[in-house]
Short mmCIF file of C-alpha atoms and ligand atoms in Angstrom, two decimals:
data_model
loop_
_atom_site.label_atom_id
_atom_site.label_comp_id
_atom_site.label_asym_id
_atom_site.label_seq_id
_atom_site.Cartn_x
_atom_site.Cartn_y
_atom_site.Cartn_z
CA UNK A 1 -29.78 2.71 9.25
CA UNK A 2 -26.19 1.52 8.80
CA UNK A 3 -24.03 2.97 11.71
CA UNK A 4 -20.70 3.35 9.36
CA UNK A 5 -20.63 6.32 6.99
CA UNK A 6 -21.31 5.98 3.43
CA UNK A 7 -17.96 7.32 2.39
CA UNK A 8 -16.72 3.82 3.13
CA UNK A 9 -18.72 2.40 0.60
CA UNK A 10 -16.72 4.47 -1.75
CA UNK A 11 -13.13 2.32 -1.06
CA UNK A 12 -12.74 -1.55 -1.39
CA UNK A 13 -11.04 -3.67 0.97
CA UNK A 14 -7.47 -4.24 -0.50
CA UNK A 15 -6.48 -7.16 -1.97
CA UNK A 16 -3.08 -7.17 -0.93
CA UNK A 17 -4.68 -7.99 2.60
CA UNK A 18 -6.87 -10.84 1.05
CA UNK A 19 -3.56 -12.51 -0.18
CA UNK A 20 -1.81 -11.72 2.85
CA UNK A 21 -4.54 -12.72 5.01
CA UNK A 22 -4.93 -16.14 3.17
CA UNK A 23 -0.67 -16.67 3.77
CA UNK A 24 -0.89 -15.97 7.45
CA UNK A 25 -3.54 -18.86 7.71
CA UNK A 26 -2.09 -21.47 5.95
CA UNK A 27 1.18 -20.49 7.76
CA UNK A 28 -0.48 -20.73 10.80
CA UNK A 29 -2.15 -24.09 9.62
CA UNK A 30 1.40 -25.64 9.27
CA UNK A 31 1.96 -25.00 5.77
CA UNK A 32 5.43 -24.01 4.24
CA UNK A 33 4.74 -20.71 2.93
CA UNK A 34 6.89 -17.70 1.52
CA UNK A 35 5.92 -14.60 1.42
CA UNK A 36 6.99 -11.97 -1.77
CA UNK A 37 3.95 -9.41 -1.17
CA UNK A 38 6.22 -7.51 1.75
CA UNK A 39 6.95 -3.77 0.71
CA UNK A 40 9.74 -3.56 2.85
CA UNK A 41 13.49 -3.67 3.11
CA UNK A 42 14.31 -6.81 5.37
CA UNK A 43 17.08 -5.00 6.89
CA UNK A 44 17.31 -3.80 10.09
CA UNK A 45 17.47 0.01 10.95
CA UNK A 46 21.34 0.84 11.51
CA UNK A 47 22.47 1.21 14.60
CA UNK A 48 23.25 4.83 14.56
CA UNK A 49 19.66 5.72 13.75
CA UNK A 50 18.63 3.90 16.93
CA UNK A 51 21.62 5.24 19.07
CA UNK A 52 20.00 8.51 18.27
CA UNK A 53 16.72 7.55 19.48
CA UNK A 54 17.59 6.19 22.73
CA UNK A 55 19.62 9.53 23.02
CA UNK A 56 16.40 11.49 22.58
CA UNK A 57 14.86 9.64 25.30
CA UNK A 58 17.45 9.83 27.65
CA UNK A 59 17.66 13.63 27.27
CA UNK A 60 13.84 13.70 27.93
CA UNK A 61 12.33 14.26 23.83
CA UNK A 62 9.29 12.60 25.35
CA UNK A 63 6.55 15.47 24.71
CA UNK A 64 4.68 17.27 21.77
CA UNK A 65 6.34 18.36 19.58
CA UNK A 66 5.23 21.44 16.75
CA UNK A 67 2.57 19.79 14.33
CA UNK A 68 4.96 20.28 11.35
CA UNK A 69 8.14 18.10 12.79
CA UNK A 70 10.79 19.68 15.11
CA UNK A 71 12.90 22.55 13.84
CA UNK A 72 16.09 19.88 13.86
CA UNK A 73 14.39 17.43 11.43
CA UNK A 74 12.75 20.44 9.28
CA UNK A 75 16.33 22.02 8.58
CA UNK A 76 17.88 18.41 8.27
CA UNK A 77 14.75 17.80 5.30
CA UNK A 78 15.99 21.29 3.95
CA UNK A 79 19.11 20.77 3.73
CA UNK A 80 18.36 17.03 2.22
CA UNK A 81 16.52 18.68 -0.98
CA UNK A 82 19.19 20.97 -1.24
CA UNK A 83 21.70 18.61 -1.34
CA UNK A 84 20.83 15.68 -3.53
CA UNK A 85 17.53 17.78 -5.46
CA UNK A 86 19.28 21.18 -5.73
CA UNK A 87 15.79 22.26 -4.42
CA UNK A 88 15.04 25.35 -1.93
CA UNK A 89 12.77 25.02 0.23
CA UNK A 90 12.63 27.02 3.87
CA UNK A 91 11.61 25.26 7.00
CA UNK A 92 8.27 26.70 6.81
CA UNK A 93 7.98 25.06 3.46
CA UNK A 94 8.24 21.08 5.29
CA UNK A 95 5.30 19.41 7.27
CA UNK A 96 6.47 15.77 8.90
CA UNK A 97 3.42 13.35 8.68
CA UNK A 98 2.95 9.52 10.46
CA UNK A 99 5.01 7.89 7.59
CA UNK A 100 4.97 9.04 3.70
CA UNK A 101 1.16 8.28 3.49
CA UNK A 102 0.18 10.58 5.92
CA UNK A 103 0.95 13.01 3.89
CA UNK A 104 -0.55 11.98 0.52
CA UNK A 105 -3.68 11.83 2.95
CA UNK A 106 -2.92 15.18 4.34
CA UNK A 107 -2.33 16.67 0.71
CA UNK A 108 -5.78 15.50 -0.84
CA UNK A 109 -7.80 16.20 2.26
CA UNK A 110 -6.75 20.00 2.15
CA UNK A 111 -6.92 20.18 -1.73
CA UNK A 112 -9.55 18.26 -3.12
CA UNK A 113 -13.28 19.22 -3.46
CA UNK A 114 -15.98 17.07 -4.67
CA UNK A 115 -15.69 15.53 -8.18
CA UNK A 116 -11.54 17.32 -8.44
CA UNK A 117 -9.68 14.60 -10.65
CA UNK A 118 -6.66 13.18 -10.10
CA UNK A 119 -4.48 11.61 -12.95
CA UNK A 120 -3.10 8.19 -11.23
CA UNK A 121 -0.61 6.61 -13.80
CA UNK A 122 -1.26 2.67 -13.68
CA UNK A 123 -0.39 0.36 -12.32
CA UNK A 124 -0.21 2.56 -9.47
CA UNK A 125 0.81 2.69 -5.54
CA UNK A 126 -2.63 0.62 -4.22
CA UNK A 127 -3.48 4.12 -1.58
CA UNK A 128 -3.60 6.56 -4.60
CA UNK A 129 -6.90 5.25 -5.46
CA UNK A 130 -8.39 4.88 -2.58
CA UNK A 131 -7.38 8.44 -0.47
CA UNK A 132 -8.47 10.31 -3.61
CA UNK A 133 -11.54 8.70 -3.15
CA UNK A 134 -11.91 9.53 0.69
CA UNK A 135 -11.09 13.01 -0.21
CA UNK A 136 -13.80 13.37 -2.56
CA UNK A 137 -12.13 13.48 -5.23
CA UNK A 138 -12.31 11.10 -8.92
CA UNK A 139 -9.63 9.34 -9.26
CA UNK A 140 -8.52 8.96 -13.42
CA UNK A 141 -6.39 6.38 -14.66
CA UNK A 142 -3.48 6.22 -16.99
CA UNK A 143 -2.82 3.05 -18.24
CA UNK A 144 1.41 2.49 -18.89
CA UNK A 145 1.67 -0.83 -19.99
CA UNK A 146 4.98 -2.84 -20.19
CA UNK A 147 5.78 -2.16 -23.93
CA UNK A 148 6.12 1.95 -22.43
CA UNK A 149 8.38 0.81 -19.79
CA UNK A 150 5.27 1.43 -17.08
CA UNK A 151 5.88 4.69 -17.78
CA UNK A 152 3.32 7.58 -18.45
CA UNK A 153 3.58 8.61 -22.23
CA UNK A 154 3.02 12.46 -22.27
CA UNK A 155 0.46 12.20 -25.18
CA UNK A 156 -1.18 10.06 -22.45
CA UNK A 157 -1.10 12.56 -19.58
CA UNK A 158 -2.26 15.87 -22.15
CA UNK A 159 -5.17 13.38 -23.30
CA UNK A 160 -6.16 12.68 -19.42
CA UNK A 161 -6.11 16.56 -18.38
CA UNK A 162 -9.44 18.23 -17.84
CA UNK A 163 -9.82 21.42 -16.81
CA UNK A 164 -11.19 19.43 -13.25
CA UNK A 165 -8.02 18.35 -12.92
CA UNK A 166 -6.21 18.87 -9.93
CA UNK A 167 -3.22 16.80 -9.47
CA UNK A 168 -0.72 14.44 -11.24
CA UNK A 169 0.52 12.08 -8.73
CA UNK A 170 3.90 10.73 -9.91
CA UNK A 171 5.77 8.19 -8.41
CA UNK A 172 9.28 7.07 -9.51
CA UNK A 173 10.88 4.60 -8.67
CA UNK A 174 7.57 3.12 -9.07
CA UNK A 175 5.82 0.51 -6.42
CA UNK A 176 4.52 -2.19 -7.81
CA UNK A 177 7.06 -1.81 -11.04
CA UNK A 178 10.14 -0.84 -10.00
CA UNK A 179 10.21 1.62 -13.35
CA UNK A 180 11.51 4.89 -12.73
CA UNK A 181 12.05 8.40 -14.85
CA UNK A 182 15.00 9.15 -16.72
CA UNK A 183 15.71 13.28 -16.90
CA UNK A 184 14.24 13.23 -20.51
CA UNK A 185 11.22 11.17 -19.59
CA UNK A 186 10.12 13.48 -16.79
CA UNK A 187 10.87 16.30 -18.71
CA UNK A 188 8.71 14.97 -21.76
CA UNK A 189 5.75 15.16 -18.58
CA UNK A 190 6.98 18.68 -17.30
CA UNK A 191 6.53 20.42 -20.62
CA UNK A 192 2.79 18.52 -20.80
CA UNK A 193 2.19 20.36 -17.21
CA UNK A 194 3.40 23.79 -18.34
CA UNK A 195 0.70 24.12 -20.86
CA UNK A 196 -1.88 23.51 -18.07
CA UNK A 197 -1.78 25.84 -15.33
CA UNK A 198 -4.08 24.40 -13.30
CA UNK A 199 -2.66 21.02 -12.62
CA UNK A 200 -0.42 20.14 -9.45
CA UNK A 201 2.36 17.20 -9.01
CA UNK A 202 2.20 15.27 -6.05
CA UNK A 203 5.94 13.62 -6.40
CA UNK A 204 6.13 10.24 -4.34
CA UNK A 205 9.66 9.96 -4.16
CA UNK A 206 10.09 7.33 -1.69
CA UNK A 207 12.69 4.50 -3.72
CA UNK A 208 15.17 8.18 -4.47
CA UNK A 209 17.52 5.86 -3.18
CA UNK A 210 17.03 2.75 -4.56
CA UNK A 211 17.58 2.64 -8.12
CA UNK A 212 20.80 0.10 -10.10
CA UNK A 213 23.20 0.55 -12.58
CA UNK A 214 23.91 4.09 -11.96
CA UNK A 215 20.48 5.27 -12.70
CA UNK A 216 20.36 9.00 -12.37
CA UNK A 217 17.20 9.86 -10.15
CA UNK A 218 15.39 12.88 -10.69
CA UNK A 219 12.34 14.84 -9.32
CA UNK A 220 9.66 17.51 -11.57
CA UNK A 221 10.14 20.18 -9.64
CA UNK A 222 14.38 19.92 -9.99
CA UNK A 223 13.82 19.35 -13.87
CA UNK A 224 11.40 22.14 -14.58
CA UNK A 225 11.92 25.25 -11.92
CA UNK A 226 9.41 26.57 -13.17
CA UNK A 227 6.61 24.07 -11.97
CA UNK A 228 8.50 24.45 -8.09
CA UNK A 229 5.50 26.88 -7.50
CA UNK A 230 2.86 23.87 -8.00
CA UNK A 231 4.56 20.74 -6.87
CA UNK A 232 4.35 18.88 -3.89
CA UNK A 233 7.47 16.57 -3.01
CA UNK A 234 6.83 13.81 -0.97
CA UNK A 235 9.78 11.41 0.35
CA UNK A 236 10.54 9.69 3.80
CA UNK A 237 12.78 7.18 5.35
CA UNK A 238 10.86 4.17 5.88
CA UNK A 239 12.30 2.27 2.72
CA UNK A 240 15.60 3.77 2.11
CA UNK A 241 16.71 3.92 5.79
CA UNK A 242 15.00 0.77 6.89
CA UNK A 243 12.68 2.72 9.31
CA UNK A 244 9.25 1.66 8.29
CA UNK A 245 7.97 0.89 11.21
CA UNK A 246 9.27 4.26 12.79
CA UNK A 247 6.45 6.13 10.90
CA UNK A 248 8.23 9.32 9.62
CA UNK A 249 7.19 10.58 5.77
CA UNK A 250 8.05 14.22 4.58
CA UNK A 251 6.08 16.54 2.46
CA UNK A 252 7.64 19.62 0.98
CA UNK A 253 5.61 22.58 -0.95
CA UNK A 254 4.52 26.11 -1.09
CA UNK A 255 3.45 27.83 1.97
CA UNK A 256 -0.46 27.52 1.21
CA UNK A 257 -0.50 24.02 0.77
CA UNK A 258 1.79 22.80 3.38
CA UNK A 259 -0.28 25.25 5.74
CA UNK A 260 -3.51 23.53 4.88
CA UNK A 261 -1.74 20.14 5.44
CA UNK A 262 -0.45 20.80 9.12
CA UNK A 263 -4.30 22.04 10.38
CA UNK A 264 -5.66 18.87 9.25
CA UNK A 265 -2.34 17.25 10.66
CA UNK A 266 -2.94 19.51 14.31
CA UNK A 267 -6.77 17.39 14.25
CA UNK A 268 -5.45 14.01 13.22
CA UNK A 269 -2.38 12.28 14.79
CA UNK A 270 -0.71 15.89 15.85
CA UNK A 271 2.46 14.96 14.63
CA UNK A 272 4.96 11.65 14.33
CA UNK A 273 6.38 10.63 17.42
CA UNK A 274 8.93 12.80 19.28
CA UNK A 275 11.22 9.64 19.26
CA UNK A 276 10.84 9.05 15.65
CA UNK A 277 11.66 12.64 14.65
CA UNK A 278 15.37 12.21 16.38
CA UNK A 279 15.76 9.03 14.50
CA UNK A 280 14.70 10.63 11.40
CA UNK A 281 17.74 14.01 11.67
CA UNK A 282 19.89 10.99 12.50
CA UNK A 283 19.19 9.05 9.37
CA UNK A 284 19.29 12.15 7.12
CA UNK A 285 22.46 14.03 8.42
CA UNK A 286 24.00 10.90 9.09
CA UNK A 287 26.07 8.91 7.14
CA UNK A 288 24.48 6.33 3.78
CA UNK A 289 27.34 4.48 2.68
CA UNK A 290 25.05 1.51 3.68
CA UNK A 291 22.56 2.28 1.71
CA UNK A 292 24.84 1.54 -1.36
CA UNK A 293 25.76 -1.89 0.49
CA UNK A 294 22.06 -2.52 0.83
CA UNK A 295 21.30 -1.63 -2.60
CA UNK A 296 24.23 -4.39 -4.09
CA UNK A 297 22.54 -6.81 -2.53
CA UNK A 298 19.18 -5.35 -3.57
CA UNK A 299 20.22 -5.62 -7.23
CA UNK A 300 21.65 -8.97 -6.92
CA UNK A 301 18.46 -10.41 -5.63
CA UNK A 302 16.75 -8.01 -8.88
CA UNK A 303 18.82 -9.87 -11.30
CA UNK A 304 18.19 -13.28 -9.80
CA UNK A 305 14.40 -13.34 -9.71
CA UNK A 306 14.37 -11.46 -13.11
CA UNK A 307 16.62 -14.61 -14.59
CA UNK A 308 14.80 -16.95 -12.70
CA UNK A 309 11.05 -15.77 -13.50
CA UNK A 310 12.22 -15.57 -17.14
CA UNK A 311 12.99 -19.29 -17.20
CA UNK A 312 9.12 -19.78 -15.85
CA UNK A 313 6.46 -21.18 -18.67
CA UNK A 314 4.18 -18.24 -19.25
CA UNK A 315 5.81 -15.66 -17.05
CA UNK A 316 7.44 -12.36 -18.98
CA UNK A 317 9.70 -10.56 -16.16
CA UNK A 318 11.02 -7.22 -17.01
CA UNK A 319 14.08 -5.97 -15.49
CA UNK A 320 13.26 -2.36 -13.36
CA UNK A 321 15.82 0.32 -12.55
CA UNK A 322 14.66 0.67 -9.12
CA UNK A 323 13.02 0.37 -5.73
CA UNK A 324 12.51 -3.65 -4.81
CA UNK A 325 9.75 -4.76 -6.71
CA UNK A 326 8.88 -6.73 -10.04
CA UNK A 327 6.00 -6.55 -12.52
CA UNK A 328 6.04 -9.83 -14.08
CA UNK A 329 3.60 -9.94 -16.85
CA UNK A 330 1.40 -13.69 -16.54
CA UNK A 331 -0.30 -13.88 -20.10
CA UNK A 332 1.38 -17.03 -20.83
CA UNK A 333 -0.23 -18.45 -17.65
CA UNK A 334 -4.12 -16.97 -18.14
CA UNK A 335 -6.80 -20.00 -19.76
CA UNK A 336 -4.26 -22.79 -18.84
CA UNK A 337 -5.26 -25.29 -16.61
CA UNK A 338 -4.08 -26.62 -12.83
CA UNK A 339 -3.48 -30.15 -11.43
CA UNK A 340 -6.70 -29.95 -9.77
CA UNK A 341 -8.64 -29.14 -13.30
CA UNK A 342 -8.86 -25.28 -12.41
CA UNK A 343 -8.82 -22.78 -15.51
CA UNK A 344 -6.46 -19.92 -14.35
CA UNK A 345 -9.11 -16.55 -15.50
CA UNK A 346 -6.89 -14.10 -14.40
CA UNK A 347 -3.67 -12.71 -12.42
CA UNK A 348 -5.96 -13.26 -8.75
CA UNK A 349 -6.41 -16.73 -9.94
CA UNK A 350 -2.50 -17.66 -11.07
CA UNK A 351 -1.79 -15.77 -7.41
CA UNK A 352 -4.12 -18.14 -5.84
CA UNK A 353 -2.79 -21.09 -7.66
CA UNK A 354 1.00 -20.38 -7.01
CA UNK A 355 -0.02 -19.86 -3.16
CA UNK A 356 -1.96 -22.88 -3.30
CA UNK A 357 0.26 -25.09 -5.10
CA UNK A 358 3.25 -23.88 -3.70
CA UNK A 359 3.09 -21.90 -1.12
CA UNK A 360 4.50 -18.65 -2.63
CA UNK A 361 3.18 -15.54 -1.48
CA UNK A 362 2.99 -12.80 -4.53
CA UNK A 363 0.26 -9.53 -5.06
CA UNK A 364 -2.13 -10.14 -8.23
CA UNK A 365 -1.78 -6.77 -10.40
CA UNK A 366 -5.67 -6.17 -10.34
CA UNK A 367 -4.70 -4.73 -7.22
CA UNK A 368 -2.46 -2.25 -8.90
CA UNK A 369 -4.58 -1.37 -11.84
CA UNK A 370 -2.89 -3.35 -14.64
CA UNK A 371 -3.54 -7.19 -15.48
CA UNK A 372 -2.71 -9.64 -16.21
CA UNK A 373 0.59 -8.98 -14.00
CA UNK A 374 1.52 -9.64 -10.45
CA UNK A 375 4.54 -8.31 -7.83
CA UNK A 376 7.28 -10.00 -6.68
CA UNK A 377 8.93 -8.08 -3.53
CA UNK A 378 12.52 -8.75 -3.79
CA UNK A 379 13.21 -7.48 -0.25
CA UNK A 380 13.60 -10.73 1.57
CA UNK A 381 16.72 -13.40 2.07
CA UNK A 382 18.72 -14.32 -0.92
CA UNK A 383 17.78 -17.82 0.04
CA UNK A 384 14.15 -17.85 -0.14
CA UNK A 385 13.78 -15.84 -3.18
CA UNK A 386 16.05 -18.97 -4.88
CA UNK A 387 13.62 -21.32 -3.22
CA UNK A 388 10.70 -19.39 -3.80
CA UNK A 389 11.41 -18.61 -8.03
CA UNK A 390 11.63 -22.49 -8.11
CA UNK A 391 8.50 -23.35 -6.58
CA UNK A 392 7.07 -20.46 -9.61
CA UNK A 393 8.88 -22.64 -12.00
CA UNK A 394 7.38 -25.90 -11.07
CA UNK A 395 4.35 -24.44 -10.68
CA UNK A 396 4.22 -22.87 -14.35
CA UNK A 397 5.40 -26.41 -15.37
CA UNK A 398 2.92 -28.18 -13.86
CA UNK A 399 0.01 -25.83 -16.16
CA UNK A 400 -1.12 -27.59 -19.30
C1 PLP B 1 5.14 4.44 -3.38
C2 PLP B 1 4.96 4.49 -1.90
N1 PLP B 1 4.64 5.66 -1.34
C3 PLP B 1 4.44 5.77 -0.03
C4 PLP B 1 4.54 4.67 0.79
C5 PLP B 1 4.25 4.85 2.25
O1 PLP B 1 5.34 4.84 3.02
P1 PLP B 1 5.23 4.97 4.60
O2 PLP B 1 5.42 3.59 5.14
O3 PLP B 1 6.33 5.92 4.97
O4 PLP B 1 3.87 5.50 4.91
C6 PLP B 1 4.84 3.42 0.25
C7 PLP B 1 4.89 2.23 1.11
O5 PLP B 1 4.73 1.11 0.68
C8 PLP B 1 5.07 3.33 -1.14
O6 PLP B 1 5.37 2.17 -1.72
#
């Protein structure tokens, strides 16, 4: 009898981690490699934010804190939705979790029963997936494929409701695509949602900051009031505030379901770390002017690789709105052939190739949920993103 539980069965290993584990080795075999699969900012947290945390430790922050966050960070998360949602929520209405996928985890574990469905828009966030699944739930794909923008088409979403449906989970600006909702686009979704009563939103708003050229971010729950009562608004500071490694994620809801998240929060981890929290009311009552001076050079970087995977034989780049991620599209590339004789079969073989070949580093969009694509991170040095779109180049030359 197999000593681990079946549910594991139900999840596959990820295949970020395959093409991440295969970079680590042939970095640490010598080989020159770059990495682009990163999903985070390469900044460092500003100094403030850690000013704040040594102050918490001086002053002696070093014990339990309540399961939901401290009563500081709660009323700085309320007053954060008030100010750049116009959303009410009351402190009571906020549970803290280890990082923004705590509380996904958190959400699905106290919602979902056995065989609930969940619509995942694809390509999707690669932990959607796979919680749903640990939860119990089904998970039921949405395919938004570049010609809509990535974007979910609201004949789409009425066609995917059951009435076993459960939850929309919504995520704008979008990992691995970088597309995000305009006001009329998430409207065109709210109105689907009002004719079905039974459906949630899980909102993963974690790129609100990140979005270019004056893109106007927006959240369900802000454009239709009248689904406040059945969405769940998830955001944190690990991308935003360069804090991912801080573990701090925010969930915010009515009282049932954020009460159902915090006791399966009080058996888990308890709550993010005291030390964290005070970074976290620092980060959100504190000051974000550099956020806009990390997001110029964010969209710089966005506009290079775009231009530069454009000029690439067999590589279609479109140009997102937000967060730090592109979607290339790698038709042109699939049934041509390598140096060595290979046939590239798919977007797992043209990431294997362009690691191979040259060293670059990228995710193949089978781990996503929508081929033949694969994602560039744009969130490392100016420099190596030049050096690493012209290694693509050569590489798509070098096809026949
Ligand atoms: C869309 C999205 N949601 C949530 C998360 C999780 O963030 P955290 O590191 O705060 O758990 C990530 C991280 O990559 C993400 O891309």
């Amino acid at each position: 009898m197999p000593f681990i539980a079946d549910r594991l069965s139900l999840i596959k290993p990820s295949p970020t981690i395959a093409i991440s584990t295969k970079a680590r080795e042939l970095k640490a075999a010598g080989r020159d490699v770059i990495g682009l699969a990163a999903g985070e900012p390469d900044f460092d947290t500003p100094e403030h934010i850690k000013d704040a945390a040594k102050a918490a430790m001086d002053r002696g922050e070093t014990k339990y804190t309540a399961v939901a966050g401290t009563p500081e960070l709660r009323r700085a998360i309320v007053d954060k939705f008030k100010r750049d949602n116009g959303l009410t929520y009351t402190p009571e209405q906020i549970s803290v979790g280890c990082g923004g996928k705590q509380n996904i985890y958190n959400a699905l574990m106290a919602t979902l029963n056995p065989g609930d469905e969940v619509i995942i828009p694809a390509p999707y966030w690669v932990s959607y997936p796979d919680i749903t699944l640990l939860a119990g739930g089904k998970p039921v794909f949405v395919d938004c494929p570049a010609g809509a923008g990535f974007k979910m088409r609201p004949e789409d979403l009425e066609a995917a409701i059951t009435p076993r449906t459960k939850w929309l989970i919504l995520n704008s600006p979008s990992n691995p695509t970088g597309a995000a909702y305009t006001r009329d686009d998430m409207k065109a979704l709210t109105d689907v949602l009002l004719r079905h009563p039974q459906v949630w939103v899980m909102t993963d708003d974690m790129y609100e900051y990140l979005v270019y050229d004056d893109f106007q971010f927006v959240t369900p729950a802000q454009v239709e009031p009248a689904l406040f009562d059945r969405t769940l608004t998830l955001n944190g500071v690990s991308k935003a505030y360069c804090m991912t490694g801080w573990r701090v994620g925010y969930a915010a809801g009515p009282d049932q379901i954020i009460k159902a998240m915090n006791k399966i929060q009080s058996q888990s981890t308890t709550h993010t770390a005291s030390i964290s929290q005070a970074a976290a009311v620092a980060a959100l009552n504190g000051p974000r002017d550099f956020i806009a001076a990390n997001n110029a050079v964010f969209m710089e970087r966005r506009d290079l690789v775009v231009a530069m995977l454009n000029q690439a034989t067999g590589i279609d780049c479109p140009r997102p709105d937000g967060a730090f991620y592109v979607y290339p599209s790698c038709a042109g590339m699939i049934g041509k052939r390598t140096p060595d004789g290979a046939t590239l079969e798919s977007d797992a073989d043209v990431v294997a190739y362009l690691l191979d070949s040259e060293g670059v580093a990228a995710v193949p969009g089978a781990a996503f949920g929508l081929s033949p694509h694969f994602r560039v991170s744009y969130a490392t040095s100016t420099e190596l993103l030049k050096e690493a779109c012209t290694r693509i180049q050569r590489a798509c030359s070098a096809l026949v």
